[in-house]
Short mmCIF file of C-alpha atoms and ligand atoms in Angstrom, two decimals:
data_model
loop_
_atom_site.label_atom_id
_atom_site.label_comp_id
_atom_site.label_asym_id
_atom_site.label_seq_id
_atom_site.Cartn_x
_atom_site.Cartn_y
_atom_site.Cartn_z
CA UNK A 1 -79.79 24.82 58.39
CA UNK A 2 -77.65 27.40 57.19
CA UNK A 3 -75.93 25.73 53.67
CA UNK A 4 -72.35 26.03 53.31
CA UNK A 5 -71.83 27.67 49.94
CA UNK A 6 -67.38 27.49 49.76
CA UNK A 7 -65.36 28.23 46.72
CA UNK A 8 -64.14 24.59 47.42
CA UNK A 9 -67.26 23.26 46.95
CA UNK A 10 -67.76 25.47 43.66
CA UNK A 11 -64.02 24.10 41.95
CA UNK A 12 -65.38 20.46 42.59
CA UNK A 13 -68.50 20.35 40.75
CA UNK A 14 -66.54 22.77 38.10
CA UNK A 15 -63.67 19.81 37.29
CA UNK A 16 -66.28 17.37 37.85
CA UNK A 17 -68.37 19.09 34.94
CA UNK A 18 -64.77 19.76 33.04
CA UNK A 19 -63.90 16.12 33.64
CA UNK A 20 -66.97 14.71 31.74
CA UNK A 21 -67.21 17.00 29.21
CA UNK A 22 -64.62 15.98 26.68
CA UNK A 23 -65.96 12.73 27.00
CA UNK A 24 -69.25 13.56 25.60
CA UNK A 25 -70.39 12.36 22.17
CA UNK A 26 -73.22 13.42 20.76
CA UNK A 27 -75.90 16.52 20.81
CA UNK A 28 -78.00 14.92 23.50
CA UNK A 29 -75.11 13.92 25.66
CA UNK A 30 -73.96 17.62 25.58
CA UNK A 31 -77.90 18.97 26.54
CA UNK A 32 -77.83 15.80 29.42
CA UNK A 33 -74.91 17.62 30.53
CA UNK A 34 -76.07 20.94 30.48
CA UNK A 35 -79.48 20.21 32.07
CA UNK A 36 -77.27 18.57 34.66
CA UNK A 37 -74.84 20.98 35.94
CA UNK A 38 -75.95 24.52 34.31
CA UNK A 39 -79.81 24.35 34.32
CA UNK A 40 -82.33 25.85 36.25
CA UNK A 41 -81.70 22.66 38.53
CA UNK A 42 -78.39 21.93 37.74
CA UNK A 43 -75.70 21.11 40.28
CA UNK A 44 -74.03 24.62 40.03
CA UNK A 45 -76.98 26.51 39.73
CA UNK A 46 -78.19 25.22 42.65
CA UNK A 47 -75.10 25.33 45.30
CA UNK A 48 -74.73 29.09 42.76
CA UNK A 49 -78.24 30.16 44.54
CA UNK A 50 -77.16 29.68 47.88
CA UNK A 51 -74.48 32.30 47.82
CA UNK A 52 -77.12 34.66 48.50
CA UNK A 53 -77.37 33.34 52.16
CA UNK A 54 -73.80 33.75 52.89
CA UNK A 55 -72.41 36.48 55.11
CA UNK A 56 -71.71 39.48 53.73
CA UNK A 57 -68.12 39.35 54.24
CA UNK A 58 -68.20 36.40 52.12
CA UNK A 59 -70.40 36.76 49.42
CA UNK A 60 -68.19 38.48 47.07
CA UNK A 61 -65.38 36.47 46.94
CA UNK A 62 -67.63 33.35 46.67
CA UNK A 63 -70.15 34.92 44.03
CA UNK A 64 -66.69 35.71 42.28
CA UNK A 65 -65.62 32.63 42.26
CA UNK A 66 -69.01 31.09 41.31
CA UNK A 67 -69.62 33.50 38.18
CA UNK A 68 -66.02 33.05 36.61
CA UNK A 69 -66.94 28.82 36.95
CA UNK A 70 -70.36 29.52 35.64
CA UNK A 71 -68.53 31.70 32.82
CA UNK A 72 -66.19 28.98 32.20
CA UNK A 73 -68.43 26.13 32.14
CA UNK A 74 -70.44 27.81 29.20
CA UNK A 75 -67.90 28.80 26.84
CA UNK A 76 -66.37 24.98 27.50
CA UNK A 77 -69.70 24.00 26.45
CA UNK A 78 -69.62 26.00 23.04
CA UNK A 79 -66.76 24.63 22.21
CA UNK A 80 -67.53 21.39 22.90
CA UNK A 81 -71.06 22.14 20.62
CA UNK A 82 -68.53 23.17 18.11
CA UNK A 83 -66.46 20.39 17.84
CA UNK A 84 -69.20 17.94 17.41
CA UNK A 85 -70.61 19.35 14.97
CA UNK A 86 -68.14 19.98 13.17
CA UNK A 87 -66.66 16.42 13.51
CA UNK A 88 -70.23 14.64 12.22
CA UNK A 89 -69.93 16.67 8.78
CA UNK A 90 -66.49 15.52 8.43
CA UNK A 91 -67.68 11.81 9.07
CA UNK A 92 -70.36 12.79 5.95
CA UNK A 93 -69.86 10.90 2.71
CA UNK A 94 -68.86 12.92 -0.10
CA UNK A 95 -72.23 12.29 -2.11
CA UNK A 96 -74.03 13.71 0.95
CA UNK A 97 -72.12 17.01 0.58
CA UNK A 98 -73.58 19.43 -2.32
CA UNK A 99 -71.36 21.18 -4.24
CA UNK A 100 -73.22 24.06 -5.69
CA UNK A 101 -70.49 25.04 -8.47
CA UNK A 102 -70.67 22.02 -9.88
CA UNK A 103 -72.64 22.23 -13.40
CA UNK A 104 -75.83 20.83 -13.85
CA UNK A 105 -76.77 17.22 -15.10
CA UNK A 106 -77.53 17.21 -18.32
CA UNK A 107 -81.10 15.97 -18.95
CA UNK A 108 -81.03 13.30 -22.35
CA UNK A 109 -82.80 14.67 -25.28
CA UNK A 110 -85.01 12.05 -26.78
CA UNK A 111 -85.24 11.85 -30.87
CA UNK A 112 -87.49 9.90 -33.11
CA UNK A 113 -86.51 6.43 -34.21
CA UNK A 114 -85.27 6.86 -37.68
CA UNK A 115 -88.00 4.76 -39.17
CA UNK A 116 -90.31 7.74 -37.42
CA UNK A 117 -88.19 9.92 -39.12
CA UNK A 118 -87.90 8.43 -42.69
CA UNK A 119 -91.86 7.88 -42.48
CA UNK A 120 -92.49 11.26 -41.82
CA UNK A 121 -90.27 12.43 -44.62
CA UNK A 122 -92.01 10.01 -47.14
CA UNK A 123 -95.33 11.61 -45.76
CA UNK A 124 -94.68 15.23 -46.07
CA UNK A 125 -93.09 14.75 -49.65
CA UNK A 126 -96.48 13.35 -50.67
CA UNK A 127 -98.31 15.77 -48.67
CA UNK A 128 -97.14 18.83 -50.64
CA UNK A 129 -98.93 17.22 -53.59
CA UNK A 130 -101.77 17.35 -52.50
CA UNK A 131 -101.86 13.53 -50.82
CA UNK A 132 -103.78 13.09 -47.54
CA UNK A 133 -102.26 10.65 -44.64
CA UNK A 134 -105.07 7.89 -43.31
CA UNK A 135 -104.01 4.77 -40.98
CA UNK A 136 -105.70 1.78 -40.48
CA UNK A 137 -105.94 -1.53 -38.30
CA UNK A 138 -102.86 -3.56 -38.44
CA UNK A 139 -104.89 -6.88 -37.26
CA UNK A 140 -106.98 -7.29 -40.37
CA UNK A 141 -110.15 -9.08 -42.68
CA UNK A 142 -108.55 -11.28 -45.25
CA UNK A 143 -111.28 -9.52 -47.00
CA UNK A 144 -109.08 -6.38 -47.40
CA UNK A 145 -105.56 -7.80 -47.01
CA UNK A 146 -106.69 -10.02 -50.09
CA UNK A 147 -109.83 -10.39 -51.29
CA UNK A 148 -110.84 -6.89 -52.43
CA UNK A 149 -107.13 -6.79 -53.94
CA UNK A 150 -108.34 -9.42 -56.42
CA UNK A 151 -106.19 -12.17 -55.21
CA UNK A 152 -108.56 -14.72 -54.15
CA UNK A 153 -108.73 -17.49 -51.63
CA UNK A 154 -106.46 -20.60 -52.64
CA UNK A 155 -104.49 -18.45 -55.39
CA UNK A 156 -101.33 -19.00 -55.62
CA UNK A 157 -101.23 -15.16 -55.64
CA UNK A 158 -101.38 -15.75 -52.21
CA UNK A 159 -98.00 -17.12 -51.84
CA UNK A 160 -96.31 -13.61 -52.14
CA UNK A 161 -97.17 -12.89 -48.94
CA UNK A 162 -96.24 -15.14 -46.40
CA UNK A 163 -99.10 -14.32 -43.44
CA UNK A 164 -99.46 -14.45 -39.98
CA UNK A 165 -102.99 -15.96 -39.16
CA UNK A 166 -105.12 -15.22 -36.15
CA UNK A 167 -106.94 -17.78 -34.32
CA UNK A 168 -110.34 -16.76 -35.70
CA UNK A 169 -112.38 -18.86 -38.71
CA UNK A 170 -115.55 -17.78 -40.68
CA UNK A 171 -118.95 -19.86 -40.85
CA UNK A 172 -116.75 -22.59 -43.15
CA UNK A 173 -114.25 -22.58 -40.66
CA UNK A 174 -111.37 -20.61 -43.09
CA UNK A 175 -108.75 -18.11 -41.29
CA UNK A 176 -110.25 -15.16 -41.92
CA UNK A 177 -108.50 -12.42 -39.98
CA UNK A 178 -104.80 -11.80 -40.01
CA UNK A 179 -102.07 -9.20 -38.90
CA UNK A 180 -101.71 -7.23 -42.84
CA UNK A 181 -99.11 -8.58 -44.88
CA UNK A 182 -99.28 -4.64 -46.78
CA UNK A 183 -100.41 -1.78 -46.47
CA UNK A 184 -102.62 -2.27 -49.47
CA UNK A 185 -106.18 -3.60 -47.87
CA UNK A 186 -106.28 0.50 -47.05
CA UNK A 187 -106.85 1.09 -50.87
CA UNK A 188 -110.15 -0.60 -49.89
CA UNK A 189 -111.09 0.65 -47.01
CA UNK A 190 -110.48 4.31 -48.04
CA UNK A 191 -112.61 3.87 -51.26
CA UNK A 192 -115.31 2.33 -49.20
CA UNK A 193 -115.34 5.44 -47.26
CA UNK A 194 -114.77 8.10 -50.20
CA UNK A 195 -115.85 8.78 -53.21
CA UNK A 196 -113.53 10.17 -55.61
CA UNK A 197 -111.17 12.31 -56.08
CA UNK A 198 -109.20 10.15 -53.64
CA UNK A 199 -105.44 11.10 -52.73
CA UNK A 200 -104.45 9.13 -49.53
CA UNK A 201 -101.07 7.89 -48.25
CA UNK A 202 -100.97 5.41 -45.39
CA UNK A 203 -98.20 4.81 -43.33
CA UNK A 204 -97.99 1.61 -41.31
CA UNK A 205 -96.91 -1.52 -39.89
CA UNK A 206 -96.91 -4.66 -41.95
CA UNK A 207 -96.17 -8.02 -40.49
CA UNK A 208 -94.61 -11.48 -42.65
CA UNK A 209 -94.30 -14.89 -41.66
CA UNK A 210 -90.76 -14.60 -42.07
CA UNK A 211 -87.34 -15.98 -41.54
CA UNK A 212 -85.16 -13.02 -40.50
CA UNK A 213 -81.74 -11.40 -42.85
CA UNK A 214 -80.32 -8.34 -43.14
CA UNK A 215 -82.64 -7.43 -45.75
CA UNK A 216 -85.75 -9.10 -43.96
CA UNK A 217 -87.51 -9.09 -41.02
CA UNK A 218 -90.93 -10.19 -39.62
CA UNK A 219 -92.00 -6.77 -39.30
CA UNK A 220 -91.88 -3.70 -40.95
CA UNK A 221 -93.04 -0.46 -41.56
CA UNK A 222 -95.13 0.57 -45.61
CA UNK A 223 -95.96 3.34 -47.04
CA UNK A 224 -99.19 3.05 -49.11
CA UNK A 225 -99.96 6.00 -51.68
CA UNK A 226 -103.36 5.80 -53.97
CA UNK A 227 -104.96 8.14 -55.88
CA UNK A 228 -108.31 7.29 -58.05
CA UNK A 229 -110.21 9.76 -59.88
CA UNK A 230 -111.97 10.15 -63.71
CA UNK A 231 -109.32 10.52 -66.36
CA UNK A 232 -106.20 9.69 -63.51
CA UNK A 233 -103.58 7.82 -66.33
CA UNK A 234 -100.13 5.93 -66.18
CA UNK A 235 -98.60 9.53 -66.40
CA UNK A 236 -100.29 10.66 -63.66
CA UNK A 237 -98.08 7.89 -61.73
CA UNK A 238 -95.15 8.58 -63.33
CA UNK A 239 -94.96 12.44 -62.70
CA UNK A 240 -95.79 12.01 -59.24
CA UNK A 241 -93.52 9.18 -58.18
CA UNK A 242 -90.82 10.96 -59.91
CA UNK A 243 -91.44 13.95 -57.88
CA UNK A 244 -91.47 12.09 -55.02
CA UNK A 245 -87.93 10.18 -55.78
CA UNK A 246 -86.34 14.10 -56.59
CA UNK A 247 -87.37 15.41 -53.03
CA UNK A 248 -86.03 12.60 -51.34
CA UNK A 249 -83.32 11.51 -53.20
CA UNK A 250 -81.97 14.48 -54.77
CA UNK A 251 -83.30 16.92 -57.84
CA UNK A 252 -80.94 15.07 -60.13
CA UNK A 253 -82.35 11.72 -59.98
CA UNK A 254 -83.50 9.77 -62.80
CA UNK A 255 -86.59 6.81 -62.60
CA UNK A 256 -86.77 3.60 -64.16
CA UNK A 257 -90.34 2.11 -64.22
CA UNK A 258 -89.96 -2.12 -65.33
CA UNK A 259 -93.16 -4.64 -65.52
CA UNK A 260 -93.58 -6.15 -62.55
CA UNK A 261 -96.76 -8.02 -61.40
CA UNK A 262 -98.82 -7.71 -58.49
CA UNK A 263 -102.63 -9.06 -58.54
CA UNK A 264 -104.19 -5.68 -57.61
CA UNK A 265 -102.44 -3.29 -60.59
CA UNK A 266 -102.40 -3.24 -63.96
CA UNK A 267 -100.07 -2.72 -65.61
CA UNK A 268 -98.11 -3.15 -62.49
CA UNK A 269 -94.32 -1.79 -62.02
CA UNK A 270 -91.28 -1.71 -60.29
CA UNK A 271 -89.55 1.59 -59.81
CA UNK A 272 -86.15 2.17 -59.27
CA UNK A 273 -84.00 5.50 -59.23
CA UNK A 274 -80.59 5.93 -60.37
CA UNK A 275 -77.90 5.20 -57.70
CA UNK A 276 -77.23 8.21 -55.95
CA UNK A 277 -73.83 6.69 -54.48
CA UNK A 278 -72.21 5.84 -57.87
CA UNK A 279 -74.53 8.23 -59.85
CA UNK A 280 -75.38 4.91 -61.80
CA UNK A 281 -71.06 3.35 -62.55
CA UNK A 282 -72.01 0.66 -60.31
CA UNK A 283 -71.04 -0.06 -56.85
CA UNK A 284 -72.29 -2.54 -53.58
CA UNK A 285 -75.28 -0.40 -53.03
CA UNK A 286 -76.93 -0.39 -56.28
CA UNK A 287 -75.34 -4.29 -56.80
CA UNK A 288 -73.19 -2.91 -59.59
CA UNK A 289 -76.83 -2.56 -61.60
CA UNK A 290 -76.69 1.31 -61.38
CA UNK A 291 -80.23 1.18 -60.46
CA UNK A 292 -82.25 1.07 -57.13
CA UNK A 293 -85.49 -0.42 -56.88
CA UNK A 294 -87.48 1.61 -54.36
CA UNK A 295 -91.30 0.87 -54.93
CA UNK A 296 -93.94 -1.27 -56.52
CA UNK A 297 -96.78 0.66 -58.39
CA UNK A 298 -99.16 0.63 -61.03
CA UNK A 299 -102.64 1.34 -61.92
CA UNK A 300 -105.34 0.05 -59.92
CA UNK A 301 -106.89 -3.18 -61.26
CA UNK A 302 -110.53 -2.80 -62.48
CA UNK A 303 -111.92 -5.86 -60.00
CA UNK A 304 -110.30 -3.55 -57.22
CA UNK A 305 -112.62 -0.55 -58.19
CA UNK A 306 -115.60 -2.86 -58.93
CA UNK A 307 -115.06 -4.41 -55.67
CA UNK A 308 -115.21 -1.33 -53.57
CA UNK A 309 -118.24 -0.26 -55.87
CA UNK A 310 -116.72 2.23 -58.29
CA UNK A 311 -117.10 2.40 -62.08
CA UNK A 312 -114.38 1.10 -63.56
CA UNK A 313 -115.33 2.57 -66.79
CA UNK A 314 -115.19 6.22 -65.12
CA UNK A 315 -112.93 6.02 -62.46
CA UNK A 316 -109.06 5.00 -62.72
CA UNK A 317 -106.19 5.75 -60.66
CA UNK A 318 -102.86 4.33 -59.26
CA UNK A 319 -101.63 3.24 -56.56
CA UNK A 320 -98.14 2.35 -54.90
CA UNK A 321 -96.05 0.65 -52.14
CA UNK A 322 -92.66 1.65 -50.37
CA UNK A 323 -90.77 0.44 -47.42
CA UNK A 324 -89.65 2.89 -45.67
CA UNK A 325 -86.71 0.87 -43.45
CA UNK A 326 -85.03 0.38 -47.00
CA UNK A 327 -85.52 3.65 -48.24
CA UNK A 328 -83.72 4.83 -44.70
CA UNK A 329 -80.97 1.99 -45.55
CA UNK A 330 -80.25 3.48 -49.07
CA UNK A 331 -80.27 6.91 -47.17
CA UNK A 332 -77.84 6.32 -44.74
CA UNK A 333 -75.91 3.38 -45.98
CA UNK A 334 -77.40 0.65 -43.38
CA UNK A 335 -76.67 -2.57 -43.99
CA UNK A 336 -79.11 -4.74 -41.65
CA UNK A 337 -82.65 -4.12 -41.45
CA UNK A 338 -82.43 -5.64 -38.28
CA UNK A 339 -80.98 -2.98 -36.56
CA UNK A 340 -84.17 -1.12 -36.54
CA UNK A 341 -85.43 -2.72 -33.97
CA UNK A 342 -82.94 -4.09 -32.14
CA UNK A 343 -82.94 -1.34 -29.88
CA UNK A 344 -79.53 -0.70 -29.30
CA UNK A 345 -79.13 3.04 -28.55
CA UNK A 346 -75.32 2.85 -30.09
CA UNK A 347 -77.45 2.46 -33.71
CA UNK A 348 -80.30 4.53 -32.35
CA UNK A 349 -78.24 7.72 -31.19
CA UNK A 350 -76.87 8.04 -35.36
CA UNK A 351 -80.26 9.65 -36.26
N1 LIG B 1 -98.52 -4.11 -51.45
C1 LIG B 1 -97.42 -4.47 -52.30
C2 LIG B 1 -96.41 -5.28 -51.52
O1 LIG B 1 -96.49 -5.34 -50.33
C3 LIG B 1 -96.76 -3.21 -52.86
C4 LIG B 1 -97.64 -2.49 -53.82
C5 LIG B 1 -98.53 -1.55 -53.39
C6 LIG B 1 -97.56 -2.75 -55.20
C7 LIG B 1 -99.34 -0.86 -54.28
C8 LIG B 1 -98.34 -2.07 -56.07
C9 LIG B 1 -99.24 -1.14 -55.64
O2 LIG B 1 -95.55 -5.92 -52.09
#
């Protein structure tokens, strides 16, 4: 059967592929669509192929009419493509969209925690005379933490440290391990290890039994400095603590060295420096005294060198103790110790 190709038949399935067109949504509608009128199979493909069995006469003006529908069809369809597309980036959210002008994020620059920093400045100032740095265990032997510091068990020595016992007893069933009240048990342990000419600094935590105040708290960093050797004398300690108070401090400063006691020195000290913030007139830092106390020192007691197994008869030296949060609060004018470690980055972000 001959099929009857007429440029009727050709506007029909043209308005009835117009007619559905605008009504499409999405990308896969508009391929459905395609596929169904303008592929290889399509409805106008199809009745397009037959032209070619027409008459002569009439193939022209049909084919005409065929091509310009064809024609028409296909740019309908761009557009259509066009507008959809177009319309789904509008729908986007603005944080979908990247806008490549904009400047970068800045990435946040970490910094030490000013006790890191304060630490590390107590460290190098004793460094450059000649002072090594050593750490040690921060869970510790009552042994070292008092013991081998000559304050025995039961003394009321003991009281000046108010410790944190772990759940661990010797063969008499005595606490016998503890987290380190100082950093002093290192005097021990280093001369255990060394024989003299020993020049050590130890920076570390320290832990108290202790109610919390603005000039306490539980924990807490030291700074332990010793130095033993033959013919080491009080002005040995002296020269170098002084040093160390003129790098930190400032190259005017001026000591003060009082009697103090503590059961592992002797003579044992106190040292203070002249207030830097009232250059020693008297003001809230300095408690209208005009003097600082920054450190307790002296010389190391004989039963501490017998202890560790040196002659006390050769061998003497000094030793000292600094707290590094308070040296940073004299610094900077902090008024809590418990902002240390409170973590809040508002306190943190100053340093
Ligand atoms: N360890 C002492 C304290 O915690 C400080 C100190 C160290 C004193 C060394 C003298 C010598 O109080």
């Amino acid at each position: 059967m001959q099929p009857t190709v007429t440029p009727e038949a050709i506007d029909e399935i043209r308005e009835e592929a117009l007619g559905k067109l605008d009504s499409l949504e999405d990308l896969d509608e508009v391929e459905s669509w395609r596929v169904a009128y303008l592929g290889r199979k399509g409805r106008l493909s199809s009745i397009l192929r037959d032209i070619g069995g027409l008459p002569q006469e009439e193939r022209r003006a049909v084919g005409a009419v065929g091509n310009r529908s064809r024609s028409l069809l296909e740019e309908r369809l761009s557009q259509r493509l066009e507008a959809i597309k177009s319309a789904g980036l509008a729908g986007l959210a603005d944080t979908d969209r990247i806008d490549v002008t904009l400047p970068g994020r800045p990435i946040a620059v970490g910094r030490l925690h000013p006790t890191t920093q304060i630490v590390r400045e107590i460290c190098s100032a004793f460094m450059a005379m000649g002072f090594q740095v050593v750490e040690g265990p921060e869970v510790e032997w009552d042994r070292y933490n008092f013991e081998l510091l000559n304050i025995p068990r039961d003394h009321p020595a003991r009281d000046m440290w108010n410790s944190l016992w772990i759940d661990h007893r010797n063969e008499r069933g005595e606490h016998n391990m503890l987290l380190r009240t100082h950093t002093s048990p290192m005097q021990a342990r280093v001369m255990e290890k060394m024989r003299p000419p020993v020049r050590v600094i130890v920076p570390g935590k320290c832990y108290r039994y202790e109610a919390t105040d603005a000039t306490h708290e539980w924990h807490f960093y030291q700074v332990e400095g010793l130095a033993v050797d033959d013919g080491i004398t009080f002005a040995d300690l002296k020269g170098t603590l002084y040093e160390f108070a003129r790098r930190v401090f400032g190259s005017d400063r001026r000591v003060r060295f009082r009697c103090d006691y503590f059961p592992f020195v002797e003579p044992g000290v106190d040292m203070s420096i002249d207030c830097f913030s009232c250059q020693g007139g008297g003001c809230r830092i300095c408690r209208d005294t005009g003097w600082i106390e920054i450190m307790g020192a002296g010389m190391v007691h004989p039963k501490v060198l017998e202890g560790v197994g040196y002659d006390p008869r050769v061998y003497t030296g000094f030793a000292f103790g600094l707290g590094p949060e308070r040296i940073a609060m004299l610094k900077y004018g902090i008024d809590d110790i418990r902002l240390f470690y409170s973590n809040d980055l508002r306190f943190l972000r100053q340093f």
